[in-house]
Short mmCIF file of C-alpha atoms in Angstrom, two decimals:
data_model
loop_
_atom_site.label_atom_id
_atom_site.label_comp_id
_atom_site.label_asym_id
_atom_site.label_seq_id
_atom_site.Cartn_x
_atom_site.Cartn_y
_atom_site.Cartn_z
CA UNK A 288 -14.54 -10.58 -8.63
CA UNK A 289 -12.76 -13.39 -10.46
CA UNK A 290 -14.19 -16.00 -11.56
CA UNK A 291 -13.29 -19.59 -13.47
CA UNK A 292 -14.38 -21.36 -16.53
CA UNK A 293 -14.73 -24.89 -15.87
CA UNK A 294 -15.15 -27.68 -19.24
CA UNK A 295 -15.54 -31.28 -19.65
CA UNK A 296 -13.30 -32.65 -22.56
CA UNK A 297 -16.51 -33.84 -24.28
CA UNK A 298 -18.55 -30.30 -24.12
CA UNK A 299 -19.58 -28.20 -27.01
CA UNK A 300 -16.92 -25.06 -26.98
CA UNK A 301 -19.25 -22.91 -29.25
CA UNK A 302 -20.88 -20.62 -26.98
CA UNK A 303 -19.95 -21.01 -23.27
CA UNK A 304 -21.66 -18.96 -21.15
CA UNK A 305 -20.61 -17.84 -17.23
CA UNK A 306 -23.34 -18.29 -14.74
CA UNK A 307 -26.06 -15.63 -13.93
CA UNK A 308 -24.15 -14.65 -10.93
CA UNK A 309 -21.42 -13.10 -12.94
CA UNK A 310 -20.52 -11.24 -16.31
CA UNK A 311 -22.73 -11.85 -18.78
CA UNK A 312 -20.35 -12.65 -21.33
CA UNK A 313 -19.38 -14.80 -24.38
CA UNK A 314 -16.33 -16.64 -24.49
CA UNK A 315 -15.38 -18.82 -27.81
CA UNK A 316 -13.70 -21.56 -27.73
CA UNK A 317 -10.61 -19.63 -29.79
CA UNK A 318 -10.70 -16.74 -26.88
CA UNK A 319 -9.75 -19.07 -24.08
CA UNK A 320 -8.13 -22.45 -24.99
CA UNK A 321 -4.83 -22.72 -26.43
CA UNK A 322 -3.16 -26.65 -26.62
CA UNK A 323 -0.67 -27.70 -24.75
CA UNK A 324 1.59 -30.02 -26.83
CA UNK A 325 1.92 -33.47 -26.71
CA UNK A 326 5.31 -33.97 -24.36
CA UNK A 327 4.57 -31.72 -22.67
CA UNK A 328 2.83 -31.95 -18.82
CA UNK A 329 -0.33 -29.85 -18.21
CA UNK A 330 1.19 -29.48 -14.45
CA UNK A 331 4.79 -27.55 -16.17
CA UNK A 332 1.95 -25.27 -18.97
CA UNK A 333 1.10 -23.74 -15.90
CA UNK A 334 2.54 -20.53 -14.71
CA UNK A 335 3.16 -20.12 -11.17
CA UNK A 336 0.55 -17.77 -9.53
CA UNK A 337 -0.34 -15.13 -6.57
CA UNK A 338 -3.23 -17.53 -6.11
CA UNK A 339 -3.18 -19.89 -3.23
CA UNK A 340 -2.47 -23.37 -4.31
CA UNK A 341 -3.75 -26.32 -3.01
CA UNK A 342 -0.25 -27.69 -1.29
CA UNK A 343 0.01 -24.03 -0.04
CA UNK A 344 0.62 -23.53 4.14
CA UNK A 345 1.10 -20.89 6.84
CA UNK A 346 5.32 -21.29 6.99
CA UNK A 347 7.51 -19.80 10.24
CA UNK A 348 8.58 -17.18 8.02
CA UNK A 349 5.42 -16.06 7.72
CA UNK A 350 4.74 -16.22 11.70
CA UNK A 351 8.07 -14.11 12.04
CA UNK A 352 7.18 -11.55 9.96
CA UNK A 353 3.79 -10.74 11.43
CA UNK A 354 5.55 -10.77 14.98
CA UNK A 355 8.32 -8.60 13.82
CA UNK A 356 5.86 -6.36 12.10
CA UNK A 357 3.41 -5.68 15.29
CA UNK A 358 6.57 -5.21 17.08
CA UNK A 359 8.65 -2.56 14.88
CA UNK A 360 5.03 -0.90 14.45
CA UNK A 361 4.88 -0.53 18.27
CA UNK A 362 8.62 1.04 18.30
CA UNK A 363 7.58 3.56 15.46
CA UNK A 364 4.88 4.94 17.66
CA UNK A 365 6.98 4.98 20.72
CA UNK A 366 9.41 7.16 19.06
CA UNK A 367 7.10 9.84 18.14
CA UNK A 368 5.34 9.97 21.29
CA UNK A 369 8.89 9.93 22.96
CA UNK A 370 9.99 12.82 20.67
CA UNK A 371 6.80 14.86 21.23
CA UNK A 372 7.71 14.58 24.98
CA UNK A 373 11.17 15.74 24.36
CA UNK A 374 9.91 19.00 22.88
CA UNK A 375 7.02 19.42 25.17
CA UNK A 376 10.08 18.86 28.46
CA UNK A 377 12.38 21.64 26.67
CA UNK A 378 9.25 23.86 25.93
CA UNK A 379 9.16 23.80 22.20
CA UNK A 380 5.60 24.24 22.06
CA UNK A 381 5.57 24.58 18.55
CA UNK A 382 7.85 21.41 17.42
CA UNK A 383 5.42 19.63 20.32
CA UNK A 384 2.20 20.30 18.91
CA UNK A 385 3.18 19.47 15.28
CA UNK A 386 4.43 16.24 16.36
CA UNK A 387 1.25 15.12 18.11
CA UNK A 388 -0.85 16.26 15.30
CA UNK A 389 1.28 14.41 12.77
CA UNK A 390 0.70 11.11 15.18
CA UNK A 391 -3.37 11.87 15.74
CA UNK A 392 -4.32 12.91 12.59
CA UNK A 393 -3.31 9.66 10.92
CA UNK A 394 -4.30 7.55 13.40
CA UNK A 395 -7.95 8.70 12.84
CA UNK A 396 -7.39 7.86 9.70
CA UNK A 397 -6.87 4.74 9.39
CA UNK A 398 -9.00 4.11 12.73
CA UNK A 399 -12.14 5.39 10.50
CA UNK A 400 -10.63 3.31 7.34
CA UNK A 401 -10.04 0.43 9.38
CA UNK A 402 -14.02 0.22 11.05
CA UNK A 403 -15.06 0.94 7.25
CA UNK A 404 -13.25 -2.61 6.39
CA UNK A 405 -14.71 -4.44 9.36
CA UNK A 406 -18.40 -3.50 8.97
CA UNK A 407 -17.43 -4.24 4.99
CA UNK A 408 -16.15 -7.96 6.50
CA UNK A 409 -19.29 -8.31 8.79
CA UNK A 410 -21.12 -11.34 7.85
CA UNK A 411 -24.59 -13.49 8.88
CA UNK A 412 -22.73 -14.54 12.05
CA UNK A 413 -21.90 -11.40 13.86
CA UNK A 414 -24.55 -11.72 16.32
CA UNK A 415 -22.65 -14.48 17.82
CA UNK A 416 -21.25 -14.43 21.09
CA UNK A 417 -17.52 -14.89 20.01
CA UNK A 418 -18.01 -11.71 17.26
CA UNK A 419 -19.37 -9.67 19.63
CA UNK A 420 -16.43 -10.61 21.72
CA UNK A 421 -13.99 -9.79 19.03
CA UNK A 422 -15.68 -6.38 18.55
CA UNK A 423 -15.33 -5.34 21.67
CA UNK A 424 -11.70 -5.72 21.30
CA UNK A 425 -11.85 -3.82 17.96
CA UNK A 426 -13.57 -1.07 19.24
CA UNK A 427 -11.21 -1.21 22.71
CA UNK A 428 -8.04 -1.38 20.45
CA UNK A 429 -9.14 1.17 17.71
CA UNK A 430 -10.13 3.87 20.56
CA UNK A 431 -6.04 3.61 21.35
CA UNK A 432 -5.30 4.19 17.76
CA UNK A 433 -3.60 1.21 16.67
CA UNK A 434 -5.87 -0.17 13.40
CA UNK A 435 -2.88 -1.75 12.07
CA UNK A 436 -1.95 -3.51 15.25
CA UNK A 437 -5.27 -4.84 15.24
CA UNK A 438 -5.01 -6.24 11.77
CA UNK A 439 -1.70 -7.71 12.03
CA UNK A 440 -3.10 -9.57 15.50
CA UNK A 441 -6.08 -11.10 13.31
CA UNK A 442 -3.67 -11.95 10.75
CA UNK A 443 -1.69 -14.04 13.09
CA UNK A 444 -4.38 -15.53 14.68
CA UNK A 445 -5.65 -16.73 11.39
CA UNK A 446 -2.01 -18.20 10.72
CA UNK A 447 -2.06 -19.63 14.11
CA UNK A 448 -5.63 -21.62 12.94
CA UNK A 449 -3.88 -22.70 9.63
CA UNK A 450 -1.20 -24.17 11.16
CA UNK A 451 -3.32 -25.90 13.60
CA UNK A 452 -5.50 -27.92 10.98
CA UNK A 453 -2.63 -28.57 8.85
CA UNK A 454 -1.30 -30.91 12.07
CA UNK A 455 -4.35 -32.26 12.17
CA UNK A 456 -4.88 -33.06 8.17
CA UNK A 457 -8.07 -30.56 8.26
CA UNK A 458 -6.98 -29.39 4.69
CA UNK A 459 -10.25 -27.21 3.85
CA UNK A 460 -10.15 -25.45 7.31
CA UNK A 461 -6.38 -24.88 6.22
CA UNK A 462 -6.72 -23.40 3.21
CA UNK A 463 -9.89 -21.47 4.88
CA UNK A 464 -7.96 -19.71 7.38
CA UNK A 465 -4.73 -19.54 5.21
CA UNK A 466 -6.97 -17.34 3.02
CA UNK A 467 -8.78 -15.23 5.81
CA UNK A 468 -4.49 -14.69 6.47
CA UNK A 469 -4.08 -13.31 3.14
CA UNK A 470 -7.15 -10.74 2.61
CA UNK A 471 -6.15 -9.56 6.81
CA UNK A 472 -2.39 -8.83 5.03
CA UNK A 473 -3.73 -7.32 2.18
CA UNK A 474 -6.04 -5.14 4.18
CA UNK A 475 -3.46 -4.04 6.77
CA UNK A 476 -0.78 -3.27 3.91
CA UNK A 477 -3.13 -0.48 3.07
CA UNK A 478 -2.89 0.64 6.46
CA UNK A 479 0.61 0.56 6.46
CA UNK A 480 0.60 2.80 3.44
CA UNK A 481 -1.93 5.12 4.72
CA UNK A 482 0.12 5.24 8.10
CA UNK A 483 3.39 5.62 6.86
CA UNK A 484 2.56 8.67 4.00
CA UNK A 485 0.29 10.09 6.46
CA UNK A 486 2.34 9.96 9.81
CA UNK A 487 5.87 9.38 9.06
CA UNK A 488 6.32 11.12 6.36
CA UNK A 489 5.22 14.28 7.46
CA UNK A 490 6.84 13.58 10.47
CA UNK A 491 10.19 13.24 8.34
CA UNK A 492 9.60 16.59 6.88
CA UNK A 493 9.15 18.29 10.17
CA UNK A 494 12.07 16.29 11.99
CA UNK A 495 14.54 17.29 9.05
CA UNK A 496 13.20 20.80 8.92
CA UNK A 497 13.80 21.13 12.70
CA UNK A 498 17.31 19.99 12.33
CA UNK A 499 18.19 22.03 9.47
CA UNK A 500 16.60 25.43 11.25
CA UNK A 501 18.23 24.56 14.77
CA UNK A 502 21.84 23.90 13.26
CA UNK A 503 23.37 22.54 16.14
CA UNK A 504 21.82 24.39 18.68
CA UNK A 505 20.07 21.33 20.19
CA UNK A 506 21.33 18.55 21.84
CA UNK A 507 23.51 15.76 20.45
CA UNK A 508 21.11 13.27 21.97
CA UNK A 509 18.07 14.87 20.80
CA UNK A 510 19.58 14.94 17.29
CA UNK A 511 20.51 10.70 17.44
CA UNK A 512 16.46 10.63 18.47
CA UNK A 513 15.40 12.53 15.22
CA UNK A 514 18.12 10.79 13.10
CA UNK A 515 16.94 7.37 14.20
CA UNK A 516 13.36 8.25 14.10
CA UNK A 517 13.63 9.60 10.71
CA UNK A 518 16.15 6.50 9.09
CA UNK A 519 13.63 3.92 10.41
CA UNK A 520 10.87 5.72 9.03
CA UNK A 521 12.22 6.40 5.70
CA UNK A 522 12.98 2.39 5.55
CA UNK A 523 9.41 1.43 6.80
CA UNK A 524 7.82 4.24 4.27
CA UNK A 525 9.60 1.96 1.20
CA UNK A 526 8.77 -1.43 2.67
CA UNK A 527 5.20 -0.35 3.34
CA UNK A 528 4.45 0.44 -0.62
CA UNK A 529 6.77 -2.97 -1.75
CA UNK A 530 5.10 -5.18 0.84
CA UNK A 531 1.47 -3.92 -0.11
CA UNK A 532 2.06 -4.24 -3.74
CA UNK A 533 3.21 -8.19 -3.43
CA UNK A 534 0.49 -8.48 -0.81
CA UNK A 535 -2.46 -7.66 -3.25
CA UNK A 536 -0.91 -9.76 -5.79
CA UNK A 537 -1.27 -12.92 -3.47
CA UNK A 538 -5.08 -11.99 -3.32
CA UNK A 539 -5.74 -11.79 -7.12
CA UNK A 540 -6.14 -14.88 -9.22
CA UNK A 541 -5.22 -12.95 -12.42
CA UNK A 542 -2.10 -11.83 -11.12
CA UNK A 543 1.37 -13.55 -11.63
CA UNK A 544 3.85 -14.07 -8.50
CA UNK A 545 6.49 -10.69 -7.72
CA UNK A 546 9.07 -12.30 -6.74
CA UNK A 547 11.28 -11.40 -3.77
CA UNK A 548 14.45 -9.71 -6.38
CA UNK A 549 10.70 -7.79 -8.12
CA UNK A 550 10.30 -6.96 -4.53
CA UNK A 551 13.72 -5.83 -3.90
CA UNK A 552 13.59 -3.17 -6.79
CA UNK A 553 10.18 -1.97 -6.02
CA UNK A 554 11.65 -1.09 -2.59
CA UNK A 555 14.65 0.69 -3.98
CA UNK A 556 12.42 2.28 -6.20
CA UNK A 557 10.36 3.61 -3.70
CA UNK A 558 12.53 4.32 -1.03
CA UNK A 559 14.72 6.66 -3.84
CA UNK A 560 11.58 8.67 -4.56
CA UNK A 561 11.00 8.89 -1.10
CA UNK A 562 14.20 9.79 -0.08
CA UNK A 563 14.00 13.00 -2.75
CA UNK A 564 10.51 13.90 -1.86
CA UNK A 565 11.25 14.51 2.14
CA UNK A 566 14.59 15.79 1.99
CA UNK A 567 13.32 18.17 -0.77
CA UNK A 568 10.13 19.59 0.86
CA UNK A 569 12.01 19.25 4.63
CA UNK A 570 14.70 21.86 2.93
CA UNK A 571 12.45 24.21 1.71
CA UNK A 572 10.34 24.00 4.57
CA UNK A 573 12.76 24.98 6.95
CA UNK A 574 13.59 28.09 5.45
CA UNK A 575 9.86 28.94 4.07
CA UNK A 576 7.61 26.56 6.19
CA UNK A 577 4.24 28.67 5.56
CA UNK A 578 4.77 28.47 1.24
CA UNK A 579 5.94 25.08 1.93
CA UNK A 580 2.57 24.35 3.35
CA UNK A 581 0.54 25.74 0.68
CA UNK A 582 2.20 24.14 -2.38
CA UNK A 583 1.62 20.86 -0.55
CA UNK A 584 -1.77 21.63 -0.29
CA UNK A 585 -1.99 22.83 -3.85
CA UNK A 586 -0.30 19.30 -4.71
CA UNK A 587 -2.88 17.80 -2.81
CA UNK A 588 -6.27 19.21 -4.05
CA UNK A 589 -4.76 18.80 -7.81
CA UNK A 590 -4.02 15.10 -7.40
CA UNK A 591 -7.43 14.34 -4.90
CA UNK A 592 -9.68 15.97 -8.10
CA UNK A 593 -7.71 14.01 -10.56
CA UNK A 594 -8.41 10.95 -8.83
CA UNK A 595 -12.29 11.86 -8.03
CA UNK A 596 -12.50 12.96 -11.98
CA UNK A 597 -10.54 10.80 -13.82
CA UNK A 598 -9.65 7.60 -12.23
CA UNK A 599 -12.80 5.14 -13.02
CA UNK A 600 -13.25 3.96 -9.50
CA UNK A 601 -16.29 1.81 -8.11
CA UNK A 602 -18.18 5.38 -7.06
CA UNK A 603 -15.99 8.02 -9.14
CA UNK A 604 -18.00 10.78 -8.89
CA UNK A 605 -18.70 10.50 -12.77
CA UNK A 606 -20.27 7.58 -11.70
CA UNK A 607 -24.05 8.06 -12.45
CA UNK A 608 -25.29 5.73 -10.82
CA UNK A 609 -23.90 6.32 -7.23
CA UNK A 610 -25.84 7.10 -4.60
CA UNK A 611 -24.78 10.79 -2.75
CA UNK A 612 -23.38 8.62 0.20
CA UNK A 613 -21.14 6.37 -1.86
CA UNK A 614 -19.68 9.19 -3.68
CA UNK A 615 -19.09 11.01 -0.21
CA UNK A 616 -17.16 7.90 0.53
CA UNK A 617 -15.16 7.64 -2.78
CA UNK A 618 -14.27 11.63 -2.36
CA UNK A 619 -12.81 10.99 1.26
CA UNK A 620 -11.39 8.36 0.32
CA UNK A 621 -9.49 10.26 -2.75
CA UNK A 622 -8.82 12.65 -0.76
CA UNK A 623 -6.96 11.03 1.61
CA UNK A 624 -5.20 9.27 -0.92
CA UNK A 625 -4.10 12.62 -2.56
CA UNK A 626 -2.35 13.22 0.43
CA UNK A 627 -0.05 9.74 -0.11
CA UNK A 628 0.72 11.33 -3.54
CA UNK A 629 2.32 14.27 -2.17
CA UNK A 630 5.02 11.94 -1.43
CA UNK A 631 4.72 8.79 -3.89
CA UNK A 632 1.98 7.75 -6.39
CA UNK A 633 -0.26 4.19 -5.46
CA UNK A 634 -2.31 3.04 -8.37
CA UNK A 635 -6.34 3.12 -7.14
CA UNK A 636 -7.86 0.98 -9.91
CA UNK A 637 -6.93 -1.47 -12.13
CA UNK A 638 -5.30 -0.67 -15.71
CA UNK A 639 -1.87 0.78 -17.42
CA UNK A 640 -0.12 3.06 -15.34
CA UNK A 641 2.82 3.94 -17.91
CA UNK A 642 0.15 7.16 -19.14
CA UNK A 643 -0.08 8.25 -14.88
CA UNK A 644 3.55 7.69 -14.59
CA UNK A 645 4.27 9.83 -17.59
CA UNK A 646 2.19 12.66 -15.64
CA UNK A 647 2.65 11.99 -12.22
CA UNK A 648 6.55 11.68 -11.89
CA UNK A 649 7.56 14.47 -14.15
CA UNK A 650 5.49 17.07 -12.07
CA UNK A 651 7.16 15.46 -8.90
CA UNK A 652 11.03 15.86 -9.91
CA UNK A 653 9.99 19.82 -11.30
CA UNK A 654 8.78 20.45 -7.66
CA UNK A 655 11.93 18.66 -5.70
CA UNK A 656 14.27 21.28 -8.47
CA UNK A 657 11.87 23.74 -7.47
CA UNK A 658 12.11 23.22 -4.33
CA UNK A 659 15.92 22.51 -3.83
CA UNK A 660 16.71 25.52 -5.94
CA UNK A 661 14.79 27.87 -3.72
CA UNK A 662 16.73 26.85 -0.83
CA UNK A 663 20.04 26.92 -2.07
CA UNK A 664 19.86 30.42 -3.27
CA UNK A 665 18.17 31.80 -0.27
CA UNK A 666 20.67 30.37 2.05
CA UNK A 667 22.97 32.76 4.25
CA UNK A 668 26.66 32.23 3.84
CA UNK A 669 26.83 30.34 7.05
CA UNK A 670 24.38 26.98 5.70
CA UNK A 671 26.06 27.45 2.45
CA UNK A 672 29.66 26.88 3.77
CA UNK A 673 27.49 24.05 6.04
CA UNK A 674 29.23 20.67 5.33
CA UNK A 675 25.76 19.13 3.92
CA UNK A 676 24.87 22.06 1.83
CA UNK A 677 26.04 20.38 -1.24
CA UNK A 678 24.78 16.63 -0.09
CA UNK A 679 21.51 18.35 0.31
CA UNK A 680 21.67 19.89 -3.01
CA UNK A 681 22.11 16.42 -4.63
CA UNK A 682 19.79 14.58 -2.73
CA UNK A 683 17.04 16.35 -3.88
CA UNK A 684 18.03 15.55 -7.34
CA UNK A 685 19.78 12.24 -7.44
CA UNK A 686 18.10 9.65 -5.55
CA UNK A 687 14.58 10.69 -7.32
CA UNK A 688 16.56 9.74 -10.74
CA UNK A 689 18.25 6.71 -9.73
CA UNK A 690 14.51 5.72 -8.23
CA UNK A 691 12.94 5.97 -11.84
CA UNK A 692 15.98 3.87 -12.97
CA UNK A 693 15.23 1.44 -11.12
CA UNK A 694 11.28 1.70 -11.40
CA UNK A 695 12.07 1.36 -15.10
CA UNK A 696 14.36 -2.47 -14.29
CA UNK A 697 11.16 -3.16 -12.67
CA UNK A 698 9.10 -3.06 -15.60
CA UNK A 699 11.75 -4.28 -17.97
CA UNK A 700 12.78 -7.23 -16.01
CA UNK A 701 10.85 -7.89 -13.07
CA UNK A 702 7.19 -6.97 -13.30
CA UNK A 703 5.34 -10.37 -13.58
CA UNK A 704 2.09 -10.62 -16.89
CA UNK A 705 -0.91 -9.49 -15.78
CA UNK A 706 -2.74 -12.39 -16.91
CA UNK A 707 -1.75 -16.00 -15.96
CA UNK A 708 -3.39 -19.52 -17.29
CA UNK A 709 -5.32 -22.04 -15.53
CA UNK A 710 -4.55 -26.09 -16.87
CA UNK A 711 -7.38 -27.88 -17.66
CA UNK A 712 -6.93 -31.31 -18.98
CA UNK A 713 -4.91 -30.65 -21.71
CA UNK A 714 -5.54 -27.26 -22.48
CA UNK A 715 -4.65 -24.18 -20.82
CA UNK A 716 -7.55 -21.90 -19.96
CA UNK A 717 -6.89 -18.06 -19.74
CA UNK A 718 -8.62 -16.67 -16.74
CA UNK A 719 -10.25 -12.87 -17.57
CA UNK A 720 -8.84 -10.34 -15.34
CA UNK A 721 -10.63 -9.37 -11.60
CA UNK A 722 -12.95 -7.02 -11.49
CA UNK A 723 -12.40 -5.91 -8.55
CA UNK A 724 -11.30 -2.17 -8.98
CA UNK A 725 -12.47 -0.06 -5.79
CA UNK A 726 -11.46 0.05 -1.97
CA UNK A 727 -15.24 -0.50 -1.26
CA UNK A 728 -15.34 -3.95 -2.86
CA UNK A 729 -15.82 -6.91 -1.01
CA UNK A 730 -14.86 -10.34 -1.24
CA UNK A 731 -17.77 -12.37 -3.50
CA UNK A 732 -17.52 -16.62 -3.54
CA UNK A 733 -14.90 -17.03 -1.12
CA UNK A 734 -12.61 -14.80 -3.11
CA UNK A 735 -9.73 -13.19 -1.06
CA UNK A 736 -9.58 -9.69 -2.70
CA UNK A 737 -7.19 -6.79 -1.42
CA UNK A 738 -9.09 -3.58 -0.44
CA UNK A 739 -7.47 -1.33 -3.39
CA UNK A 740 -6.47 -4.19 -5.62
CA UNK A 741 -3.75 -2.69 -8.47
CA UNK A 742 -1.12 -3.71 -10.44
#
């Protein structure tokens, strides 16, 4: 929950207090105000910010990408299904009933995340005809398991509604709506996430795997379907964690702007670590698929009780003072989230990440040697003469490097201050960082807060 310091130029600085309603805190008059010199305009002091400024509007751009992201969505799932069908046509029962459980399982997921956000959103008025109406839809929409879909629809509609009342000069149902936009896009970039490093990415692993144990024994146009599916996935899977990291920026009054070249290099970043991580565990898999499973799973319970131990969430279960039911929540929720870090790591609460980075990504590129090394020298003398043996061999090694080279640009050159400053008259005013550090918080005084705000 952020929240603002407001002064009169002829007010007593000694001890200013916030209201009730928040923090009780002391700030000094040397803590917050720094002067702004004489030449200089209050308006140019001021940094640009991920808040939303008053001039701010819904822009076609924006429109496009909503529309182009319910539609490429739509495509993904097409794909699998159409793949599953392939297999279940030519009788690979196995390949067929892997693929459908990689498309279920995460779709329940983020159906049951998804109805946890909504009855989180529910307000006073959601007796009212018209939210009873747009329930109905939820619940019709989420029972075909497409939560993001959903999402991205109310996200547009609130765009839609912006755009009307800036025609008509309505500039606080504007900004109203504009803001309703933002927290929907925050909230579905989370489902994004959760969709892509639950569904595609195991999907990926499986799809590669298949082609590396079948070897050309499969059709030509089978093998453009799997190459397809698993390029566009790989490309959504690294959009997905760039997108959702400038999205909850846009939500956070604290935060600085990422620009689009930040963007840019957290989407190279990502997609190299994701490029190593699937081609890695897809190798390995194919020629040991039942290890393969249980060092995943290892991977998984280690990072789901570091997360439930040591990450200071809303209802960590070190948390005292959470209730049994809120720290059932926060350990389903970790858990599920140690299953994205099998792949790539998403911060859960606010603070530095250089200390998780330090663990997190060494243990990563040890298991992608590991795993690339085992393969190599257990492979007959047929995949070994193979003409992507050897690209194999790098890929498990390379891109993962060149992806912390560029994580580490990021940081150097393009990661915005984690603080920004408010003008006031003419002094600046530095705003205290959100305290909004758990998926289960909500959005307090017409905040628009992301569901897993970070950065």
């Amino acid at each position: 929950m952020s929240y603002f310091v407001v002064f009169k130029m002829d007010t007593e600085y000694d001890n200013v207090k916030t209201d009730d309603n928040f923090k009780d805190i002391e700030i000094t008059k040397e803590d917050i105000i720094s002067p702004i010199a004489e030449d200089e305009e209050p308006e140019s002091a001021v940094e640009e910010i991920d808040n939303i400024p008053e001039t701010q509007h819904v822009t076609n751009w924006d429109i496009l990408v909503l529309l182009v992201s319910i539609f490429s969505h739509i495509i993904d799932v097409a794909l699998d299904i159409n793949l599953a069908y392939r297999y279940f046509r030519h009788k690979q029962t196995v390949y067929f009933v892997l693929t459908v459980v990689f498309i279920l399982f995460p779709a329940c997921v983020n159906t049951g995340i998804s109805i946890r956000m909504y009855m989180f959103d529910t307000e006073a008025a959601s007796s009212t005809k018209m939210a009873i109406k747009k329930w109905t839809i939820r619940i019709f929409v989420l029972l075909f398991q497409l939560a993001p879909i959903m999402r991205y629809c109310d996200s547009l509609d609130y765009a839609l509604k912006s755009r009307r009342a800036e025609r008509i000069k309505d500039r606080v149902t504007q900004r109203k709506y504009y803001e309703l936009m933002l927290k929907e896009d925050s909230d579905v970039a989370l489902l994004r996430v959760f969709e892509c490093f639950l569904e595609a990415a195991p999907q990926q692993i499986l799809q590669v795997a298949i082609v590396l144990v079948e070897r050309g024994h499969g059709s030509t146009f089978q093998l453009l379907h799997q190459l397809g599916s698993i390029s566009s996935s790989l490309l959504s899977m690294a959009w997905s964690m760039a997108s959702y990291h400038r999205s909850i920026r846009f939500c956070q009054k604290d935060k600085t702007n990422l620009t689009w070249s930040g963007t840019a290099m957290q989407f190279l970043w990502h997609f190299m670590i994701t490029v190593s991580r699937i081609l890695s565990i897809s190798a390995v898999a194919s020629a040991f698929p039942v290890w393969s499973g249980v060092a995943c799973a290892v991977h998984w319970l280690l990072m789901t009780l570091w997360l439930s131990i040591f990450e200071k969430t809303q209802f960590s279960l070190i948390n005292e003072k959470a209730s049994t039911s809120e720290r059932f929540h926060e350990l389903v929720f970790c858990a599920t989230l140690g299953l994205v870090y099998i792949f790539t790591y998403l911060t859960p609460s606010d603070g530095s990440t250089r200390n998780r980075y330090l663990i997190y990504y060494p243990i990563c590129f040890v298991e992608n040697a590991a795993a690339i090394t085992t393969w190599a020298i257990t492979a007959d003398d047929r995949l070994q003469s193979s003409w992507y043996f050897v690209p194999f061999l790098i890929s498990g090694i390379v891109p993962f490097l060149v992806g912390i080279v560029f994580m580490v640009l990021y940081y150097k050159f393009f990661h915005p201050k984690t603080s920004r400053k408010v003008g006031v008259s003419s002094y600046t005013v530095k705003e205290p960082i959100t305290d909004c550090t758990t998926q289960t918080d909500t959005c307090k005084n017409d905040e628009v807060c992301g569901i897993v705000p970070v950065l």
